[in-house]
Structure formats: C-alpha cells, structure tokens
Amino acid sequence: MTLLEVRGLSVHYGAVQAVHEVDFTVEEGAVVSLLGANGAGKTSTIKAICGAAPYRGSIRFRGRSLPQNAARVRAAGVGHVPEGRHVFGGLTVADNLRLGGWGKRRDRSSEIYQLFPRLAERRRQLAGTLSGGEQQMLAIGRALMGEPDLLLLDEPTLGLAPVLCDEIFDRIRDVSAMGSTLVLVQQHTSRALALADYVLVMRGGRVIARGIPDDFADEEALSAAYLGDEMPHGGLNNLEKT
Amino acid sequence: MMQYVASGLVSGGIYATMAIGIVLIYRASGVINFAHGELATFGTFVVFACWSAGLPLPLALLIGLLVGAVASPCIEAFVLSGLRRRTHLTEVMATVALFLALNGLTLAVFGEETHEFPALVTGPPIEAFGLVMSRQSILVLVVVAGLTLIMAAMFRFTRLGAAMRAVSESRESAELAGLPVRRIVWSVWAVAGMAGVLAGVLIAPIVYLNVNMMIDVLTKALAGAVVGGLTSVSGAITAGLLLGVGESLVAGYVSTQLATPFVFLVLVLALVVRPQGLFGSAPKVKL
Ligand SMILES: Nc1ncnc2c1ncn2[C@@H]1O[C@H](COP(=O)(O)OP(=O)(O)O)[C@@H](O)[C@H]1O
Ligand SMILES: [Mg+2]
C-alpha cells in the first residue's frame, strides 16, 4: 500500500527554487533512501513533507492531503529527525523525549531507552552536554516518541565518527525491522544503499535517478550522478529508470 | 531599618510579579511588552466591576484572571503576528501603541475616578519581630513566594513547562520537532497576563485603583526585568525585590523624591556595567 505520495512538489525560497516538480511514492514498510550532494534539495523536500517549509504541489499521506503545518503533520503520524538534530540543549534527555510525545497518551520512553541504552544512562543530563552521536540518538528517540507511521531522517550520521555511524545505522535498521516506514536522506551511499528498498537520487532540485539498490551497484556511476561530475560514459542514462 | 526593608519587599514583590510576565513574554516572543501593565490595570478594573456588581471577591478575581489569560495572548495573536514587517522597532511601536490604547480603553470603560479596592484580607496590622505590617502586605509576600514556587514547578515538572522552555530556546527547533509553537507561545502570554492581573489586584488595595496605577509599577518592573537579565525569571524576581528594597531605603534615609530616580539610576548602571543582567545570558537583541 502506498503510504506517502508526492506529486509535483516545488519549494521556493524567495526567488530561489530549491525543489522542482518532484514526484515519488513511499510504500508502507519500505526504506527509501534519498541521495544527493549538498544543495540538491533533499532537506527542502523533507521539510515540505513535514509541513516545515511552504511548497506547491500535492503531498498525500494514506491518501489524504497533509496540512502545511508541522504540528499537524506530526499528529497525522509523520515523524521528523531534522538535519542538524535540533535537540533542546537546555532541556534534559527525559524532557526532550517527553516533548516528542506531545499529544500522545502512551509514554514510549521505556522503549526508547531500550533502543538507546546510552540515553537511559543520561536521562537527567542536559541534551546540550551530550556528544554528537548521543544527540542524534536523542533526536531519533524524540521523533519515535510520537509513534510515527512514517519516519523521515535527514542526514542522521552527518559529522559523526564512523563507529557511531554504524551504531546509528544499526538502530535505524532496528526501527525499520519493527515495521516503520522510513525515508532516509544521506550524502554517503554505501550504508544508505545497504538499508534501502528503493533509492532516489536528487540533483539541482530534481530527482535525476531512481530504482532499487541493485540498479546502483555501479557506485562510480552513482557518485558521478549525484556529485554532479561530468558523466564519464553515459552512466546517468543507464541509471534513468523513471 | 527592617521596617523599610519589609515595605520595600512588598513593593519589590509587586515589581517582581510584573517582571516575571515581561521576562516570560520576552523569552517566548522576543518582545518587550509595554502594554503588560495596562492589561493588568484593565483586568484589575474587571475584578473591581464584578465585585461592585455583587459577586464574591474570589469569583471576581477568577474572572479578572481569565480576562488577563485571554487578552494577553490576543496581543501576540492579533497584533504582533499581524505586523507586516515584524522588526524590533515595529514590535515596540505596537506594544507602546497598545499601552496607550488600553489605557484609553480602561478610562473610557471604567472612568477616571480613583476607587478604594477591596483588600483580599482584612483585619488589623500584624506586629512581629518589631515590625508592623498590614495583612495585605503580608499577603503580597506570600503570594509572590507562592507564585515563584508554582512557576518553578511548572517549568520543571510539566510537559507544557518543558515546551515553553523549548520554544524559548529555539523556535525553529520546536517547529521542526512538530510542537504546536504558536499555541505554546500563547500559553506563555496567558500565564504572564494572569500574573499581571494578580499583581494589579495585590497592589490596588495599597495604592487605590486608578487608570494610571500600573504605569509606575510597569516601568520599575521593566527595570527589574532588565537588571535581572531579561531572560531569567529568577533574575527578574531577585532584581524586582532588590529594587523595591533599595527604593524603600532611599526613600527612608535619603529622600522620597530620589526613590524613583534611584531605580532608574540602577537600571542605567546595570546597562553600562553588566548588560547581561544579574543572571541573564548575553542579550539576544538590541532595542
Ligand atoms: N532557508 C533557505 N533560504 C534560501 N535558500 C535556501 C534555504 N534553504 C535551502 N536553500 C537553498 O536551496 C537549495 C537546496 O537546499 P537543501 O534543500 O538544504 O539541499 P540539501 O539538503 O540536499 O543539501 C540550496 O541551493 C540551498 O542553498
Ligand atoms: Mg540537507
């Protein structure tokens, strides 16, 4: 079943158009990787879906149009782990999680602490004093507190040491295994490809390639495509499966 | 000496209660709300009108607090959010304009007479430790202490309190986390509005109810808020109390005429020597 359907999505910042007429769908239970170099328009796309950036076009979730209001999108069942984590540094870990459960009856924090034992040890600590990796775990945990049906993760390993990246990816795999549908934004390919059921590549605000991970086995062609290098041997045309 | 300190704590307690509202609003919206005092006056007149109409005082007080809780967020929701170009200058101009408008509205609705406002507690003054204090003064101290505790508990222990702190810390992060930011900001204004009306009801029996009764209080509360750092609730409370005591000591030992200038001299000194306030972090905006 289609969970998310994005049609003709455009995002403008004043005169700058960051996203051009983007179309894609996300099936229930899938992991979709959204790849692309810096400035490709990935974050703008995610923010539009989350109601955190104004857009033109249609975004439907479970067949219904999503409101352009972050709080209501969240209430509709879409969780957002924003780029740059955006945890509340002056609040404790526990309070950050508590806010993630805004409007929810059930308190999922014990599940979150099970998933991220490091957070459990630090629940009384201020989020601002956590390491980058721990803050990322907190940002994921905070989004999961809202019991989302769809979780959008925007560069969850940005700026983290490789061991931490592995740990974060393991946890993301756990979340996926629990049945959540994920959209995973990444600049680096290998981990994202390993986890994905479906891959979208953006460049210059457009989806320039899409397919299952096997289609992108030729990593060189993929890198060329999303890093914006000149196409060496028509690699992009081979990728274009739309 | 102790008598001056005690009476200074009473007026300082009122400044502190008003300063709390100014700080809360500043933290939530980044605005100095010059209309805060007039809103308190209006609410206090509502309490007086309800009481004059025969309602019991506690019920009248409840209605007044509700008026404060509703009217205060309206300033943010309908005036400030409506500004086409929202800059610090337009915000200040809007709240100053509202200050004058509300003052005029109160005058038009309730008249310019000065009224004797019913004290919440009555009875002869109490003598203890060589001090003589009216029951109303003692009530002010108790209420300020209670309010401080309630505020602290709300911010620390409730989810709404945590959300208020989160929005103050970063509106953008709160937005991205999917918190209902506008409703949280309105709640802050509502809490501030109620604290303002409470301050009005506390001071009215002491200074008599009048359209202009909060002007002096507001300017001193503003001084307290700024001296306290503008972003720190505990700083505002401490500074409000200290200014009240200092003012009372100056009035007692130097001259009553110099009491008010003293407060603003402290304000100017604070801005020169320690602009981040007693407890505040570096100021976020310049006015
Ligand atoms: N708030 C903004 N104001 C103006 N331009 C922006 C803003 N956010 C992003 N952009 C521009 O939009 C384009 C896409 O940015 P973004 O969506 O952040 O890409 P990505 O997440 O793929 O790095 C970039 O050219 C960026 O400079
Ligand atoms: Mg990005």
mmCIF file of C-alpha atoms and ligand atoms in Angstrom, chain A residues 13 18 37-44, ligand 1:
data_model
loop_
_atom_site.group_PDB
_atom_site.id
_atom_site.type_symbol
_atom_site.label_atom_id
_atom_site.label_comp_id
_atom_site.label_asym_id
_atom_site.label_seq_id
_atom_site.Cartn_x
_atom_site.Cartn_y
_atom_site.Cartn_z
ATOM 1 C CA TYR A 13 12.908 30.400 -1.008
ATOM 2 C CA ALA A 18 15.202 24.601 -4.345
ATOM 3 C CA ALA A 37 25.057 16.109 -2.940
ATOM 4 C CA ASN A 38 24.950 19.170 -0.738
ATOM 5 C CA GLY A 39 22.376 21.630 -2.064
ATOM 6 C CA ALA A 40 20.487 19.041 -4.112
ATOM 7 C CA GLY A 41 17.198 19.891 -2.406
ATOM 8 C CA LYS A 42 16.866 16.894 -0.088
ATOM 9 C CA THR A 43 16.264 18.849 3.118
ATOM 10 C CA SER A 44 13.802 21.149 1.373
HETATM 11 N N1 LIG C 1 16.226 28.857 4.078
HETATM 12 C C1 LIG C 1 16.743 28.956 2.832
HETATM 13 N N2 LIG C 1 16.776 30.149 2.203
HETATM 14 C C2 LIG C 1 17.279 30.255 0.957
HETATM 15 N N3 LIG C 1 17.776 29.237 0.252
HETATM 16 C C3 LIG C 1 17.779 28.023 0.814
HETATM 17 C C4 LIG C 1 17.269 27.818 2.145
HETATM 18 N N4 LIG C 1 17.391 26.513 2.447
HETATM 19 C C5 LIG C 1 17.972 25.932 1.374
HETATM 20 N N5 LIG C 1 18.198 26.830 0.392
HETATM 21 C C6 LIG C 1 18.788 26.542 -0.920
HETATM 22 O O1 LIG C 1 18.025 25.528 -1.530
HETATM 23 C C7 LIG C 1 18.862 24.600 -2.152
HETATM 24 C C8 LIG C 1 18.593 23.209 -1.626
HETATM 25 O O2 LIG C 1 18.982 23.165 -0.260
HETATM 26 P P1 LIG C 1 18.679 21.899 0.660
HETATM 27 O O3 LIG C 1 17.267 21.512 0.487
HETATM 28 O O4 LIG C 1 19.140 22.217 2.011
HETATM 29 O O5 LIG C 1 19.630 20.797 -0.004
HETATM 30 P P2 LIG C 1 20.283 19.505 0.621
HETATM 31 O O6 LIG C 1 19.549 19.130 1.844
HETATM 32 O O7 LIG C 1 20.163 18.484 -0.458
HETATM 33 O O8 LIG C 1 21.698 19.840 0.913
HETATM 34 C C9 LIG C 1 20.284 25.062 -1.941
HETATM 35 O O9 LIG C 1 20.695 25.766 -3.097
HETATM 36 C C10 LIG C 1 20.188 25.979 -0.766
HETATM 37 O O10 LIG C 1 21.149 26.990 -0.854
#
